[in-house]
Amino acid sequence: MASTGPETFAPVLAALTTMQSNVDRSQKSQAHEYLEKFQKSPEAWTTTHSILSSSPATAEAKLFAATTLKGKITYDLDQLPRQSLPALRSSLLTLLSTFKDGPRPIRTQLCVCLANLAIQMTEWKNVLQLVGSTLGNSAGDCVLEFLRVLPEEVTEGRKINLTEEELINRTKELLEDNAAQVLRLLVQYSQSSVTAASNPHLLECISSWLREIPAADVVNSPLFDAIVNALSVDASFEAAVECMCTIYRDTRDVDESIEVIQIIYPRIISLRPKIAEAAQSGDMETFKGITRLFAEAGEAWIVLIARLPAEFRGLVEAVLECCARDQDRDAISLTFLFWFEFKQMVVLDKYAQARNQYSDVFAKLVDIMVKHLEFPTPESGDEKDLFDGDREQEEKFREFRHQMGDVLKDCCAVITVTECLGKAFHLIQGWISKWGSQVTANKVPHWQELEAPLFSMRAMGRMVSPEESIVMPQVIPLIVQIPDHEKLRFQAIMALGRYTQWTAQHPDFLQPQLNFVIAGFNHEANEVVRAAALAFRFFGTDCRSLLRDNVTQLHGFYDAVLDKLPSPSQEEITEGVACVVSAQPLDKIYPMFKLYCDPIIRRLMSRANEAKTGQDESGRYAVAGKEPESQGLSLPRLIDGAIDYLQLLTIFIQNIQPYVAPTEPNPAVKYCQEILPVMSAIAENFTNSTAILERVCRCWRYMVLSYRTAILPLLPTLAQQLASGFENSRQGCFLWATDSVLREFAVGAEFVDPATSQAIYNFFEQQALAFLRIMNDLPPEDLPDVIEDFFRLLIDALIYYHQQLIPAPVCSHIFSSSISALTLQQDAPLIATLHFLRDFLSYGTDHPNSSSFEDDLSNSPARNPPHIQQAVKQLVTSQGETLVQRIMTGMMFHFPRDCFSDASGVLLALFEILPQQVALWVKGTLGMLPAGTIKSGEGDRLINAIAQKIQAGEMRKIRVLLQDFTNSYRRRNVAPRDGLGRLEATRFRFNG
């Protein structure tokens, strides 16, 4: 293609320089916007060629030009006349000749350009021959890179503007028909010289073409020797490992590939000495590559390993050796999937023989994993900095510990929990006998050797049956005597927390453990205190019946430690005591509920009063232009405290759910009735505090969810508070709480009379009207959270009250507000709105998105009454055109990617209701797009294709057509800065 002078691309270079410079954000934003528009402009074709052909242009500028050219060929090829494509091909080949020796990033982008052109230029039949002859023998790496990217780009062909049929045919022409020729070319190249045989580009090319060339053909060719030999060459080692692993993946069907595996297996096993060599030399990259070779071979051939344990034991032992020699724990994670797959196989009854033969391997694996669990000994000797300041290594170690814990669980499944626990128990015993006598108040020698088996016990806890009676009765007494070292105490408490289900079946062991855990609340290390709170939660949850008689004593402990704990630990200990309260006899539920929660209510009221006073003072000082004087806790701290106490009340309500006959009063509801005025007062006094209101509403919501229809005595007051709270605060959390009331007292719900259900619907409609007034006052972008909560509420309203809602006058305004909400750009409110629209439009068909069934015994979905269908169709007829405009505009300009599926689902639902009319609306929307943004004839092709699908009754295929069109349009265009003209949204208005 023709190039232009430097003056034409000077603005592009200037914008690139701005992006890479230390300038202010606004300048970078302007440069980014300019470059984005440039990339989508027709002028980019010649400008990119000019930059790539310009000697003064920097490598960064040329890489940008090559990347832009790739995007143009992929998405904008129709900007060029068809007859100009041969010239484009020639210019790309010329550029590739220029960059055949690098820089590699630019060469790679140009190869991708040529590959994408080859896919779309369907008249180009001799792709490989022309590329090879043009670039010549001197451009071997360049040809190999083109061959590598071609299969990758073809298999990503959905981004190419070809029909499915064209893409299938082109894939066959470029890949399937050329596979044999490519194999011959690669063999010839590999035999041309020793250097060529170990060229990483050759190996990468083989890996890429294994999509088309069967692994058997490669293994039975001279290429396989080249791959194996390349594993001994440093420069090609990584590429050779990748190539070999790609071959493995093609042999996963072991019965079909057994002959190929028999060729590969001895060559792989012969590499086992490299494990020790790499470990001893400290070459971790090679060690990781060797580990991957063996681990992925095991994953691919796992069936054979289980079926033929004697023949494939060497491979399993090689993976085990990799684990044992990985002192730095850099490669061990590569084996985790293998051990999981291996466990999954050998636990099957049909492979019992293999399980027996490999039991010693899993026993050794337990020893290796527990050893790897040990914390390092710091070179500096500073016990407080075990990783010598390397925080990344510390985080990596902590993550790996939990993954290694999963491997220990796999071992438990194979060689029994008792044997695995026994190993940990013997290590603990061994440490006590060896080092226990040397423990002092200030020093615990070699504590790492004790902490690791404690962690392993914690990790294996989930696998231990409550009936285990061999190891657990011996190990629990040892754990509660662990020395007072921060990490040992932490791990011991965490381990005990994992065995609370076992303790529930063995009450004799409860008291020593509970004493040990409660003592942890007084430890000086915060980490131990947090562990104690978490463990207490599990004791309260699983041992509630055993602790039932201690509920009064536990209250004294709870009240004493509560305010000393951080918020997460407060919640954990609260859940524990709440579970104990829930285990009380029915006549004690109310007094115990009151005993535990009244002090929390008093703390809450104190913090709320102080915070309210602080708010008032802040307001007065703000009016006076002064700062308030600091007295006691700061206002944010006071509000946080109130929030924490509200959360604790909610936890009690979540967990104290006594069974009460429907005709009897619920004692928990009795207490909720007492605290409801306090909650209401807080909501009324903190209308500007979103955090407090959300906690209050969460508490109210769980009152409904926990006590269901028993909450009926509180319902009038609760509904009044939710309505007034939403109107005064305009916070979506009130709608969230309303949703729970709506669902619990829906039409047809058990123990709910029709009058109550109707009253709840009236309450819902009151909330809807309040929302519509808010939408009238404020634009959607100021209300994203409220919009999300409202339309999630509406989804449930449609399920339970569609008979009342859809014919109601308010429904038309709700539908209008949903269309207005589609101007938002945030995922969550958009998805909620789109889900509502899909559900609402489904009521225009015979079978809406509902789980209701006919009253007969046929279990068939309930048919939608005709008057409901007609009401939906009337709304679509009156407002559907605007809805189509908003949906298509969103898909073409501003919807997040995660919204595309639901947005196209709304269009599909519209076509299923009024296909001919919606097709006209789509056509009208296309006509309103900004001038020059739609290709000549593109709109007509879309409308004709839609008409064909309507005629054939293939409505679902219309969805694909619209998705492809909007995706293509969005890639080529950005939203105009001066607006969308006739497609610009109008403000929602409501006068009710």
Coordinates of C-alpha atoms in Angstrom, one line a residue, residues 54 58 122 143 145 193 212 216 240 283 293 355 393 438 455 462 470 501 510 541 605 712 779 858 901 937 962 966 985:
S54 CA 10.1 5.1 8.3
T58 CA 11.1 4.3 17.1
T122 CA -10.6 -16.5 0.4
V143 CA 8.4 -18.3 8.0
E145 CA 6.6 -17.7 13.0
S193 CA 21.3 -28.4 10.3
E212 CA -4.1 -30.3 13.0
A216 CA 1.2 -40.0 16.1
A240 CA 10.7 -28.4 23.9
D283 CA 18.8 -24.5 38.0
L293 CA 7.3 -33.0 31.8
R355 CA -4.3 -48.6 45.2
Q393 CA 8.1 -15.4 49.1
Q438 CA 14.5 -27.9 76.3
F455 CA -0.8 -27.7 60.2
R462 CA -12.2 -32.4 57.0
I470 CA -7.4 -44.7 67.1
Q501 CA -17.5 -32.5 64.8
L510 CA -14.4 -31.1 75.1
T541 CA -21.7 -24.5 66.1
M605 CA -27.6 3.0 71.7
L712 CA -46.6 -11.2 61.3
P779 CA -30.9 11.0 36.6
S858 CA -49.3 -33.1 34.9
S901 CA -26.0 -11.8 26.6
G937 CA -25.4 -2.1 2.5
L962 CA -27.8 -8.8 16.3
T966 CA -23.4 -4.8 17.3
A985 CA -31.9 9.2 25.7

